[in-house]
Short mmCIF file of C-alpha atoms (C1' of nucleotides) in Angstrom, two decimals:
data_model
loop_
_atom_site.label_atom_id
_atom_site.label_comp_id
_atom_site.label_asym_id
_atom_site.label_seq_id
_atom_site.Cartn_x
_atom_site.Cartn_y
_atom_site.Cartn_z
CA MET A 1 19.34 -4.17 12.29
CA HIS A 2 18.29 -4.06 15.93
CA LEU A 3 14.76 -2.93 16.75
CA ASP A 4 13.26 -2.66 20.20
CA LYS A 5 9.73 -3.74 20.98
CA ILE A 6 8.28 -0.28 20.45
CA ASN A 7 9.85 0.20 17.03
CA ARG A 8 8.54 -3.19 15.98
CA LYS A 9 5.08 -2.22 17.08
CA ILE A 10 5.33 1.09 15.24
CA LEU A 11 6.38 -0.65 12.02
CA SER A 12 3.71 -3.26 12.44
CA ILE A 13 0.95 -0.67 12.89
CA LEU A 14 2.22 1.69 10.22
CA GLN A 15 2.50 -1.22 7.80
CA GLN A 16 -1.23 -1.87 8.06
CA GLU A 17 -2.65 1.56 8.96
CA ALA A 18 -0.46 4.03 7.20
CA ARG A 19 -2.81 6.97 7.71
CA ILE A 20 -3.10 6.65 11.46
CA THR A 21 -2.44 9.94 13.27
CA ASN A 22 0.77 10.20 15.21
CA GLN A 23 -1.24 10.81 18.36
CA GLN A 24 -3.18 7.55 18.03
CA LEU A 25 -0.02 5.70 17.13
CA ALA A 26 1.71 7.13 20.20
CA GLU A 27 -1.13 6.00 22.42
CA ARG A 28 -1.10 2.48 21.01
CA VAL A 29 2.63 2.04 21.52
CA GLY A 30 2.58 3.75 24.91
CA LEU A 31 4.69 6.81 24.16
CA SER A 32 4.21 10.56 24.13
CA PRO A 33 3.35 11.95 20.67
CA SER A 34 6.68 13.71 20.35
CA SER A 35 8.90 10.72 21.02
CA CYS A 36 6.69 8.57 18.85
CA LEU A 37 7.07 11.05 16.00
CA ASN A 38 10.83 11.08 16.50
CA ARG A 39 10.93 7.31 16.16
CA VAL A 40 8.77 7.31 13.03
CA LYS A 41 10.99 9.97 11.48
CA LYS A 42 14.09 7.92 12.24
CA LEU A 43 12.58 4.73 10.85
CA GLU A 44 11.74 6.62 7.67
CA GLU A 45 15.21 8.17 7.46
CA GLN A 46 16.74 4.73 7.78
CA GLU A 47 14.36 3.70 4.97
CA LEU A 48 13.02 0.80 6.99
CA ILE A 49 9.52 1.95 6.03
CA GLY A 50 8.04 3.94 3.17
CA PRO A 51 6.59 4.73 0.73
CA TYR A 52 2.98 4.60 1.90
CA LEU A 53 0.42 3.24 -0.52
CA GLY A 54 -3.34 3.48 -0.74
CA VAL A 55 -4.83 0.20 -1.92
CA LEU A 56 -7.17 0.77 -4.83
CA ARG A 57 -10.06 -1.65 -5.14
CA MET A 58 -9.81 -2.35 -8.83
CA GLU A 59 -12.87 -4.59 -8.81
CA LYS A 60 -15.00 -1.61 -7.73
CA LEU A 61 -13.19 0.99 -9.79
CA CYS A 62 -13.29 -0.48 -13.28
CA ARG A 63 -13.14 -3.65 -15.33
CA SER A 64 -9.68 -5.06 -15.60
CA VAL A 65 -7.80 -8.27 -16.25
CA THR A 66 -4.95 -9.47 -14.06
CA VAL A 67 -2.53 -11.96 -15.55
CA ILE A 68 0.40 -13.68 -13.91
CA VAL A 69 3.06 -14.44 -16.46
CA THR A 70 5.94 -16.86 -16.21
CA VAL A 71 8.92 -16.00 -18.37
CA SER A 72 11.77 -18.17 -19.63
CA LEU A 73 14.55 -16.74 -21.72
CA LYS A 74 16.18 -19.18 -24.13
CA ASP A 75 19.10 -16.81 -24.36
CA GLN A 76 20.57 -16.68 -20.84
CA SER A 77 22.85 -13.71 -21.51
CA THR A 78 23.09 -10.72 -19.18
CA ASP A 79 21.96 -8.42 -21.99
CA SER A 80 18.87 -10.46 -22.52
CA PHE A 81 17.97 -10.31 -18.83
CA ARG A 82 18.65 -6.58 -18.69
CA ALA A 83 16.42 -5.95 -21.68
CA PHE A 84 13.61 -7.86 -20.07
CA GLU A 85 13.94 -6.08 -16.72
CA LYS A 86 13.87 -2.76 -18.51
CA ALA A 87 10.72 -3.68 -20.42
CA ALA A 88 9.05 -4.67 -17.15
CA ARG A 89 9.94 -1.32 -15.60
CA ASP A 90 8.84 0.64 -18.66
CA ILE A 91 5.45 -0.97 -19.27
CA PRO A 92 3.03 0.58 -16.77
CA GLU A 93 0.66 -2.39 -16.89
CA VAL A 94 3.44 -4.61 -15.54
CA VAL A 95 2.76 -3.82 -11.88
CA GLU A 96 5.45 -6.09 -10.48
CA CYS A 97 8.29 -8.30 -11.67
CA TYR A 98 10.69 -10.73 -9.98
CA THR A 99 13.80 -12.54 -11.19
CA VAL A 100 13.65 -16.09 -9.84
CA SER A 101 15.56 -19.34 -9.77
CA GLY A 102 14.00 -22.62 -10.81
CA THR A 103 11.97 -23.53 -13.88
CA PHE A 104 11.44 -19.91 -14.89
CA ASP A 105 13.49 -16.73 -15.12
CA PHE A 106 10.84 -14.15 -14.21
CA PHE A 107 7.40 -13.82 -12.72
CA MET A 108 5.35 -10.78 -13.68
CA ARG A 109 1.94 -9.51 -12.67
CA ILE A 110 0.19 -7.54 -15.41
CA VAL A 111 -3.01 -5.54 -14.98
CA ALA A 112 -4.68 -4.44 -18.21
CA PRO A 113 -8.10 -2.97 -19.04
CA ASP A 114 -9.04 -5.95 -21.20
CA MET A 115 -7.68 -8.98 -23.04
CA LEU A 116 -7.12 -7.04 -26.25
CA ARG A 117 -4.71 -4.72 -24.50
CA TYR A 118 -3.17 -7.63 -22.60
CA ASN A 119 -2.46 -9.35 -25.88
CA GLN A 120 -0.64 -6.26 -27.16
CA ILE A 121 1.57 -6.24 -24.09
CA ASN A 122 2.23 -9.93 -24.53
CA ASP A 123 3.35 -9.27 -28.12
CA GLN A 124 5.52 -6.40 -26.95
CA LEU A 125 7.26 -8.70 -24.47
CA LEU A 126 7.79 -11.39 -27.12
CA ASP A 127 9.36 -8.80 -29.43
CA ILE A 128 12.10 -7.94 -26.92
CA ASN A 129 14.17 -10.89 -28.02
CA PRO A 130 12.28 -12.49 -30.92
CA GLY A 131 12.01 -16.26 -30.71
CA MET A 132 14.02 -16.34 -27.48
CA VAL A 133 11.28 -15.49 -24.98
CA ASN A 134 8.87 -18.05 -23.63
CA LEU A 135 5.79 -16.60 -21.95
CA SER A 136 3.01 -18.43 -20.19
CA SER A 137 -0.10 -16.47 -19.18
CA HIS A 138 -2.30 -17.28 -16.20
CA VAL A 139 -5.44 -15.18 -15.88
CA VAL A 140 -6.30 -14.42 -12.27
CA LEU A 141 -9.73 -15.86 -11.44
CA ASN A 142 -9.72 -14.89 -7.78
CA THR A 143 -7.54 -13.06 -5.29
CA ASP A 144 -7.60 -15.51 -2.40
CA LYS A 145 -5.28 -13.43 -0.25
CA PRO A 146 -4.34 -9.90 -1.27
CA PHE A 147 -1.01 -8.54 -0.07
CA ARG A 148 -1.50 -6.67 3.20
CA GLY A 149 2.02 -6.61 4.60
CA TYR A 150 4.72 -8.92 5.88
CA PRO A 151 4.51 -11.25 8.90
CA LEU A 152 6.86 -9.26 11.14
CA GLU A 153 6.45 -11.55 14.16
CA GLN A 154 7.68 -14.49 12.14
CA LEU A 155 10.44 -12.57 10.41
CA LEU A 156 12.11 -10.46 13.10
CA GLU A 157 14.54 -12.11 15.49
CA ASP A 158 13.95 -11.84 19.24
CA MET B 1 -18.29 3.70 -11.65
CA HIS B 2 -18.00 7.29 -12.88
CA LEU B 3 -15.14 9.41 -11.60
CA ASP B 4 -14.44 12.99 -12.56
CA LYS B 5 -10.95 14.28 -13.20
CA ILE B 6 -10.46 15.48 -9.63
CA ASN B 7 -11.42 12.16 -8.05
CA ARG B 8 -9.04 10.36 -10.39
CA LYS B 9 -6.26 12.67 -9.37
CA ILE B 10 -7.07 12.17 -5.70
CA LEU B 11 -6.99 8.38 -6.09
CA SER B 12 -3.83 8.55 -8.11
CA ILE B 13 -2.04 10.67 -5.49
CA LEU B 14 -3.39 8.78 -2.49
CA GLN B 15 -2.41 5.49 -4.11
CA GLN B 16 1.22 6.55 -4.13
CA GLU B 17 1.45 8.99 -1.22
CA ALA B 18 -0.98 7.72 1.34
CA ARG B 19 0.34 9.90 4.16
CA ILE B 20 0.04 13.21 2.31
CA THR B 21 -1.79 15.83 4.38
CA ASN B 22 -5.26 16.73 3.25
CA GLN B 23 -4.14 20.31 2.83
CA GLN B 24 -1.35 19.39 0.41
CA LEU B 25 -3.66 17.04 -1.43
CA ALA B 26 -6.26 19.79 -1.72
CA GLU B 27 -3.68 22.15 -3.14
CA ARG B 28 -2.49 19.62 -5.71
CA VAL B 29 -5.98 18.87 -6.98
CA GLY B 30 -7.05 22.52 -6.86
CA LEU B 31 -9.73 22.37 -4.19
CA SER B 32 -10.25 23.82 -0.74
CA PRO B 33 -9.20 21.51 2.09
CA SER B 34 -12.76 20.89 3.21
CA SER B 35 -14.17 19.84 -0.14
CA CYS B 36 -11.10 17.72 -0.76
CA LEU B 37 -11.63 16.00 2.56
CA ASN B 38 -15.27 15.36 1.67
CA ARG B 39 -14.25 13.68 -1.55
CA VAL B 40 -11.66 11.51 0.15
CA LYS B 41 -14.20 10.45 2.76
CA LYS B 42 -16.69 9.52 0.05
CA LEU B 43 -14.13 7.55 -1.93
CA GLU B 44 -13.28 5.66 1.25
CA GLU B 45 -16.96 5.05 2.09
CA GLN B 46 -17.49 3.66 -1.39
CA GLU B 47 -14.46 1.48 -0.69
CA LEU B 48 -12.74 2.58 -3.87
CA ILE B 49 -9.59 3.13 -1.82
CA GLY B 50 -8.24 1.72 1.43
CA PRO B 51 -6.65 0.26 3.44
CA TYR B 52 -3.42 2.26 3.47
CA LEU B 53 -0.18 0.34 3.76
CA GLY B 54 3.34 1.29 4.75
CA VAL B 55 5.87 -0.54 2.61
CA LEU B 56 8.46 -2.25 4.77
CA ARG B 57 11.93 -2.61 3.27
CA MET B 58 12.54 -6.21 4.17
CA GLU B 59 16.05 -6.15 2.72
CA LYS B 60 17.03 -3.51 5.28
CA LEU B 61 14.97 -4.91 8.16
CA CYS B 62 16.12 -8.51 8.37
CA ARG B 63 17.23 -11.52 6.41
CA SER B 64 14.41 -13.27 4.63
CA VAL B 65 13.65 -15.53 1.70
CA THR B 66 10.90 -14.83 -0.79
CA VAL B 67 9.60 -17.74 -2.82
CA ILE B 68 7.01 -17.75 -5.57
CA VAL B 69 5.17 -21.03 -5.64
CA THR B 70 3.09 -22.50 -8.43
CA VAL B 71 0.44 -24.94 -7.28
CA SER B 72 -1.41 -27.63 -9.21
CA LEU B 73 -4.07 -29.76 -7.55
CA LYS B 74 -4.49 -33.24 -8.98
CA ASP B 75 -7.86 -33.40 -7.31
CA GLN B 76 -9.91 -30.64 -8.97
CA SER B 77 -12.77 -30.78 -6.46
CA THR B 78 -14.26 -27.70 -4.84
CA ASP B 79 -13.33 -29.00 -1.38
CA SER B 80 -9.74 -29.38 -2.40
CA PHE B 81 -9.63 -25.81 -3.69
CA ARG B 82 -11.34 -24.49 -0.55
CA ALA B 83 -8.86 -26.29 1.70
CA PHE B 84 -5.98 -24.77 -0.19
CA GLU B 85 -7.39 -21.26 -0.11
CA LYS B 86 -7.93 -21.58 3.63
CA ALA B 87 -4.36 -22.74 4.19
CA ALA B 88 -3.09 -19.75 2.23
CA ARG B 89 -5.15 -17.39 4.39
CA ASP B 90 -4.09 -19.06 7.64
CA ILE B 91 -0.34 -19.24 7.07
CA PRO B 92 1.06 -15.78 7.83
CA GLU B 93 4.14 -16.32 5.67
CA VAL B 94 1.90 -16.69 2.62
CA VAL B 95 1.66 -13.00 1.89
CA GLU B 96 -0.50 -13.33 -1.21
CA CYS B 97 -2.33 -15.99 -3.18
CA TYR B 98 -4.21 -16.05 -6.47
CA THR B 99 -6.42 -18.65 -8.14
CA VAL B 100 -5.55 -18.72 -11.84
CA SER B 101 -6.47 -20.38 -15.10
CA GLY B 102 -3.88 -22.08 -17.29
CA THR B 103 -1.16 -24.57 -16.45
CA PHE B 104 -1.49 -23.97 -12.68
CA ASP B 105 -4.26 -23.59 -10.14
CA PHE B 106 -2.65 -21.09 -7.74
CA PHE B 107 0.23 -18.71 -7.45
CA MET B 108 1.48 -17.86 -3.98
CA ARG B 109 4.16 -15.55 -2.66
CA ILE B 110 5.76 -16.76 0.56
CA VAL B 111 8.14 -14.74 2.73
CA ALA B 112 10.00 -16.75 5.39
CA PRO B 113 12.96 -15.99 7.66
CA ASP B 114 15.07 -18.74 6.09
CA MET B 115 14.97 -21.88 3.95
CA LEU B 116 14.49 -24.16 6.92
CA ARG B 117 11.25 -22.42 7.79
CA TYR B 118 10.26 -22.24 4.13
CA ASN B 119 10.66 -25.99 3.88
CA GLN B 120 8.31 -26.49 6.82
CA ILE B 121 5.66 -24.38 5.13
CA ASN B 122 6.15 -26.31 1.93
CA ASP B 123 5.56 -29.57 3.82
CA GLN B 124 2.51 -28.07 5.48
CA LEU B 125 1.05 -27.21 2.07
CA LEU B 126 1.79 -30.69 0.71
CA ASP B 127 0.00 -32.21 3.70
CA ILE B 128 -3.28 -30.47 2.91
CA ASN B 129 -4.21 -33.11 0.38
CA PRO B 130 -1.44 -35.72 0.53
CA GLY B 131 -0.18 -36.84 -2.85
CA MET B 132 -2.63 -34.57 -4.66
CA VAL B 133 -0.75 -31.27 -4.46
CA ASN B 134 1.99 -30.33 -6.87
CA LEU B 135 4.20 -27.45 -5.73
CA SER B 136 7.01 -25.79 -7.61
CA SER B 137 9.20 -23.31 -5.74
CA HIS B 138 10.98 -20.35 -7.29
CA VAL B 139 13.28 -18.41 -5.01
CA VAL B 140 13.25 -14.69 -5.72
CA LEU B 141 16.73 -13.52 -6.70
CA ASN B 142 15.79 -9.92 -7.40
CA THR B 143 12.77 -7.65 -7.24
CA ASP B 144 12.98 -5.97 -10.61
CA LYS B 145 9.81 -3.95 -10.12
CA PRO B 146 8.12 -3.82 -6.72
CA PHE B 147 4.39 -3.18 -6.62
CA ARG B 148 3.74 0.53 -6.26
CA GLY B 149 0.13 0.83 -7.45
CA TYR B 150 -2.01 0.35 -10.53
CA PRO B 151 -1.69 2.24 -13.84
CA LEU B 152 -4.87 4.30 -13.45
CA GLU B 153 -4.38 6.25 -16.66
CA GLN B 154 -4.35 3.05 -18.65
CA LEU B 155 -7.19 1.44 -16.72
CA LEU B 156 -9.84 4.14 -16.29
CA GLU B 157 -12.10 4.97 -19.23
CA ASP B 158 -12.35 8.58 -20.43
"C1'" DC C 1 12.09 10.31 27.29
"C1'" DT C 2 8.34 14.01 28.95
"C1'" DT C 3 5.92 18.31 29.17
"C1'" DG C 4 3.81 22.25 27.34
"C1'" DA C 5 3.28 26.01 24.15
"C1'" DA C 6 3.21 27.55 19.22
"C1'" DA C 7 2.21 26.32 14.58
"C1'" DA C 8 -0.25 23.65 11.38
"C1'" DA C 9 -3.79 20.60 9.90
"C1'" DT C 10 -8.34 18.66 10.35
"C1'" DT C 11 -13.07 18.97 10.92
"C1'" DT C 12 -17.47 21.18 11.26
"C1'" DA C 13 -20.94 24.53 10.21
"C1'" DA C 14 -22.94 28.30 7.44
"C1'" DG C 15 -23.85 29.98 3.29
"C1'" DA C 16 -22.65 30.96 -1.97
"C1'" DA C 17 -22.00 29.29 -6.89
"C1'" DT D 1 -25.12 19.30 -5.42
"C1'" DT D 2 -20.58 20.69 -4.50
"C1'" DC D 3 -18.03 24.30 -3.42
"C1'" DT D 4 -15.68 28.13 -0.21
"C1'" DT D 5 -14.86 30.50 3.92
"C1'" DA D 6 -14.08 30.71 8.63
"C1'" DA D 7 -14.20 29.16 13.31
"C1'" DA D 8 -13.51 25.27 16.57
"C1'" DT D 9 -11.02 21.25 17.47
"C1'" DT D 10 -7.22 18.23 17.07
"C1'" DT D 11 -2.66 17.14 15.70
"C1'" DT D 12 2.04 18.13 14.80
"C1'" DT D 13 6.20 20.20 15.89
"C1'" DC D 14 9.71 22.15 18.67
"C1'" DA D 15 12.15 23.96 22.72
"C1'" DA D 16 13.26 23.04 27.37
"C1'" DG D 17 13.96 19.96 31.22
#
DNA sequence: CTTGAAAAATTTAAGAA
DNA sequence: TTCTTAAATTTTTCAAG
């Protein structure tokens, strides 16, 4: 994937200020609005960027509990993994899930209204493959650095 | 925080489609464009929503390695925690970091161009408090469920 | 890529529910 | 208040160079 300087700048700005107007974006990257819009459209068509998300401030919106869960499956079969991935996708409170190498099989982030509801979800996950799922819960005490995008300068080649 | 049905719908839509036009948003929530815009402005002023992020598709953009790191500090002093939090904020490849309760002290997600660079970051983190930091790295093999917003229906009271 | 005109969206102001 | 309408401003979009 080759990107010129302007496209990098567009992605970098759009990554952090998704609701910027095309006119402002054009000005900041030094293009006319129409060619800037053409580039944005192309970047979206190529699916290099999108969707666009509004970050909700949960702490101001309502009480909630965030838990990071490590998962180990005793049964290392494909079916067992598939079942777990499906559960992650189907439970709305599981807001993200990764398959990893190392000591664990999955990491999940779960956001629930309270511990009672979290406990239900925990039980639901244990029931997927009874006796074969090992969960460890870590309640989030503080978000030291919230996700605000990727470090493009470090990641893109010259 | 009390939100009527319309504000919930606005937040829910804006969370997932941040670049929707105000006119389309107004239509979907059943308001005139001007009153819809007023509500959005208020929600932003109250900092219930924002910033707005464009999701970059790293897998299409460039090669990269994502690692989830568990951190335990042997030294449980406030200074030690502070130093670690600062490092997380200052290293651009650390894209998010949480302080947690349980077996670990922190979870971090690190995105680096390759393993060589990841290893350097790992060393940098170990150097913060030599001999007193325990890191465990878990390379992400698959993103089973990427973060796409919070489950508002489950989280907001009636 | 740029310009420039037409179409669409945003924003403001005035007044009604 | 919060809404709607409507006009003024700004932005987006598209055709032509």
